[in-house]
Coordinates of C-alpha atoms in Angstrom, one line a residue:
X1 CA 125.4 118.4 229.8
X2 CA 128.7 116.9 230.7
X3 CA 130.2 119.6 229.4
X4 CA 128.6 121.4 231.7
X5 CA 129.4 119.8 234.8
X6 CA 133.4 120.0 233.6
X7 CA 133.8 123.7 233.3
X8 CA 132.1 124.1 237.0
X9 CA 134.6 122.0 238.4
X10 CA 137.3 123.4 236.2
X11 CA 135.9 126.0 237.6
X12 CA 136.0 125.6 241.2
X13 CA 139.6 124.4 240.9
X14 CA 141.0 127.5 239.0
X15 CA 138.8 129.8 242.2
X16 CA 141.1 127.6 244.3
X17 CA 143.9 127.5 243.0
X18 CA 143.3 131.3 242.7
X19 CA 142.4 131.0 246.4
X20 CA 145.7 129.0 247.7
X21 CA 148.0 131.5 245.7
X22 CA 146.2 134.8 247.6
X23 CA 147.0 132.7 250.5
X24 CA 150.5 132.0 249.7
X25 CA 151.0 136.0 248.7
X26 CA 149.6 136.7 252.2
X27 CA 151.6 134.4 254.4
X28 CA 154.9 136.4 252.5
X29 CA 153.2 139.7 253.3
X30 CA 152.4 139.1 256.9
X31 CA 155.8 137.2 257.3
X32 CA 157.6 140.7 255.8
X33 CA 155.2 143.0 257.5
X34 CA 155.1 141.3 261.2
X35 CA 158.0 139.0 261.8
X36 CA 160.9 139.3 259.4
X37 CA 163.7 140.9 261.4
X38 CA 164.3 138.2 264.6
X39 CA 165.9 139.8 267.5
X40 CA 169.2 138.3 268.5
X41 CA 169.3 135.8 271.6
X42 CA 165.4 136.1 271.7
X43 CA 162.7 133.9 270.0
X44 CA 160.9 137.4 269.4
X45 CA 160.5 138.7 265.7
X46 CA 159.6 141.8 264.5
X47 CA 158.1 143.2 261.0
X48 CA 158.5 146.0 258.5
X49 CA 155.8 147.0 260.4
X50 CA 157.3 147.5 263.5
X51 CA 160.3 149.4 262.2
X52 CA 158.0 151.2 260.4
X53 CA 156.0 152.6 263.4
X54 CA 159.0 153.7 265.0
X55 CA 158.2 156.8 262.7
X56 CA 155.4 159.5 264.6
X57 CA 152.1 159.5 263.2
X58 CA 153.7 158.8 259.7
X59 CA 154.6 155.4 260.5
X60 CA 151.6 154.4 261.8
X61 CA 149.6 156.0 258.8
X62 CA 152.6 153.8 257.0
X63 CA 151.7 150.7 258.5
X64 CA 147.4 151.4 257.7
X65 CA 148.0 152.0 254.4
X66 CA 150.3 148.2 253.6
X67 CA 147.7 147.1 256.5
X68 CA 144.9 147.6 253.4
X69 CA 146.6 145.2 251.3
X70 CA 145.2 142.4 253.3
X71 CA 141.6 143.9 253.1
X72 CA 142.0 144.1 249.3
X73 CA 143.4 140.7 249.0
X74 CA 140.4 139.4 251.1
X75 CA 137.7 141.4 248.7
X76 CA 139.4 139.6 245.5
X77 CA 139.0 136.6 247.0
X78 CA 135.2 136.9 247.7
X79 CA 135.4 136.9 251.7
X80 CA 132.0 137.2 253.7
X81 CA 131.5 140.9 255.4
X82 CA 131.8 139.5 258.6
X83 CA 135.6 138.3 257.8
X84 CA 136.2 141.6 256.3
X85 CA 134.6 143.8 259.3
X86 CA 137.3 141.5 261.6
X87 CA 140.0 142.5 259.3
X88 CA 139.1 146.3 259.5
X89 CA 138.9 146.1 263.6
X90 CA 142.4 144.6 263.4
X91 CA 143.9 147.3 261.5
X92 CA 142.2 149.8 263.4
X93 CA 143.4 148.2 266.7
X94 CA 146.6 148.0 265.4
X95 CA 146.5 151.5 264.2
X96 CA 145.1 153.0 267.5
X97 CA 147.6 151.1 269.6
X98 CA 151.0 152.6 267.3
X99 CA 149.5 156.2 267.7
X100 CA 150.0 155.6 271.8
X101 CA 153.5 157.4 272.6
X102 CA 156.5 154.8 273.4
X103 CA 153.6 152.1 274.3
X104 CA 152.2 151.9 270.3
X105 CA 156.0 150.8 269.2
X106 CA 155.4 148.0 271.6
X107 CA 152.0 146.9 270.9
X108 CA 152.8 147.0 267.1
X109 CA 155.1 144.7 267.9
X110 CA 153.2 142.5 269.7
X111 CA 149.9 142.5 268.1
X112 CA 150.8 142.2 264.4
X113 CA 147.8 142.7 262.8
X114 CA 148.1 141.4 259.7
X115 CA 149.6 138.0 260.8
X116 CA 145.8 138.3 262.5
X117 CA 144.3 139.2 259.5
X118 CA 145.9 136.5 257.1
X119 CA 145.0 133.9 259.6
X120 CA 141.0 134.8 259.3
X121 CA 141.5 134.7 255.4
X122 CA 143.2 131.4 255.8
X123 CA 140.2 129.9 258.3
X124 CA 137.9 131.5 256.1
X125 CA 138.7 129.9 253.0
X126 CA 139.5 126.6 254.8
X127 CA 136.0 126.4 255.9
X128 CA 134.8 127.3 251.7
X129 CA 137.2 124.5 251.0
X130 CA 136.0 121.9 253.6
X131 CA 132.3 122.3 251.7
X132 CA 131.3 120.1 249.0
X133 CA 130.4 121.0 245.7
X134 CA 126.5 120.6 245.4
X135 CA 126.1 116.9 243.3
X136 CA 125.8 117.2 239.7
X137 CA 122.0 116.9 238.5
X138 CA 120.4 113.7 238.0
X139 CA 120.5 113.3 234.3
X140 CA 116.9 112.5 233.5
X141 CA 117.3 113.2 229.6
X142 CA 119.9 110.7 229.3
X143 CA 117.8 108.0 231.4
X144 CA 114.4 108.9 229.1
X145 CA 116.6 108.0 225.7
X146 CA 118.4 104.9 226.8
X147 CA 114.7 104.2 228.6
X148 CA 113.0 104.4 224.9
X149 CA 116.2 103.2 223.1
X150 CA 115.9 100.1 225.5
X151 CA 112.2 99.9 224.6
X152 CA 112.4 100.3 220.9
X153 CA 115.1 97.4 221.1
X154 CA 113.1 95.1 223.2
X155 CA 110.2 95.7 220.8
X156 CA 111.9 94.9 217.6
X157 CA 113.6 91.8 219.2
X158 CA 109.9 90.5 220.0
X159 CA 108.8 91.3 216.4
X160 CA 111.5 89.3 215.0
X161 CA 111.3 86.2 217.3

């Protein structure tokens, strides 16, 4: 039984670990995607995604397609539908918005989607973190043996005094 209760939290802590390095792959992706190229004498940055865009159409479609990564990152790591149905609104924002003529290369800019979308992974997974692990089961085998060890002992000790 103790064995037991070991590989669940080994378990839990390899889902987590597994958990923190999505999240660490993420925060790179959204970094490269969204705000990777800083514009001089500004505190503004912009993304592979952004350049990206500049491109008609093809850009965009460009930018939906690396968009999915963060949708397939979030499926791996077991995200509710809910978090995943925001993530698919983002990217479809986001891919609306860079279809509009001069006005999309500006909002892809602005919006970055997938900074967006890492953010709900990372407040998702927070919040599964933040929950305990349900307690381990009271181990009523191992309090009925010592109960009738304790009782056999107790008995002997009276028959021999």
């Amino acid at each position: 039984m103790g064995n037991n209760v070991i590989t669940k939290i080994t378990e839990a802590q390899q889902r987590e670990a597994q958990q923190r390095k999505a999240l660490e792959r993420l925060e790179k992706f959204s970094h490269f995607t969204d705000s990777s190229i800083g514009i001089p004498f500004t505190k503004f940055r912009l993304g592979a995604d952004s350049v990206i865009g500049v491109l008609p159409v093809g850009g965009d479609i460009a930018g939906l397609l690396l968009s999915s990564y963060v949708l397939v990152e979030a499926q791996r790591i077991g995200a509710s539908k809910e978090v995943k149905r925001q993530i698919l609104r983002n990217m479809v924002i986001d891919f609306a918005g860079g279809l509009l003529p001069v006005v999309g290369d500006a909002f892809d800019a602005i919006f970055k989607a997938n900074t967006r979308n890492t953010h709900l992974l990372k407040n998702y997974l927070e919040g599964q973190l933040a929950v305990a692990p349900p307690p381990a089961p009271f181990p009523w085998k191992t309090l009925v043996v010592l109960s009738i060890l304790l009782a056999l002992i107790t008995a002997g000790a009276m028959l021999l005094f």
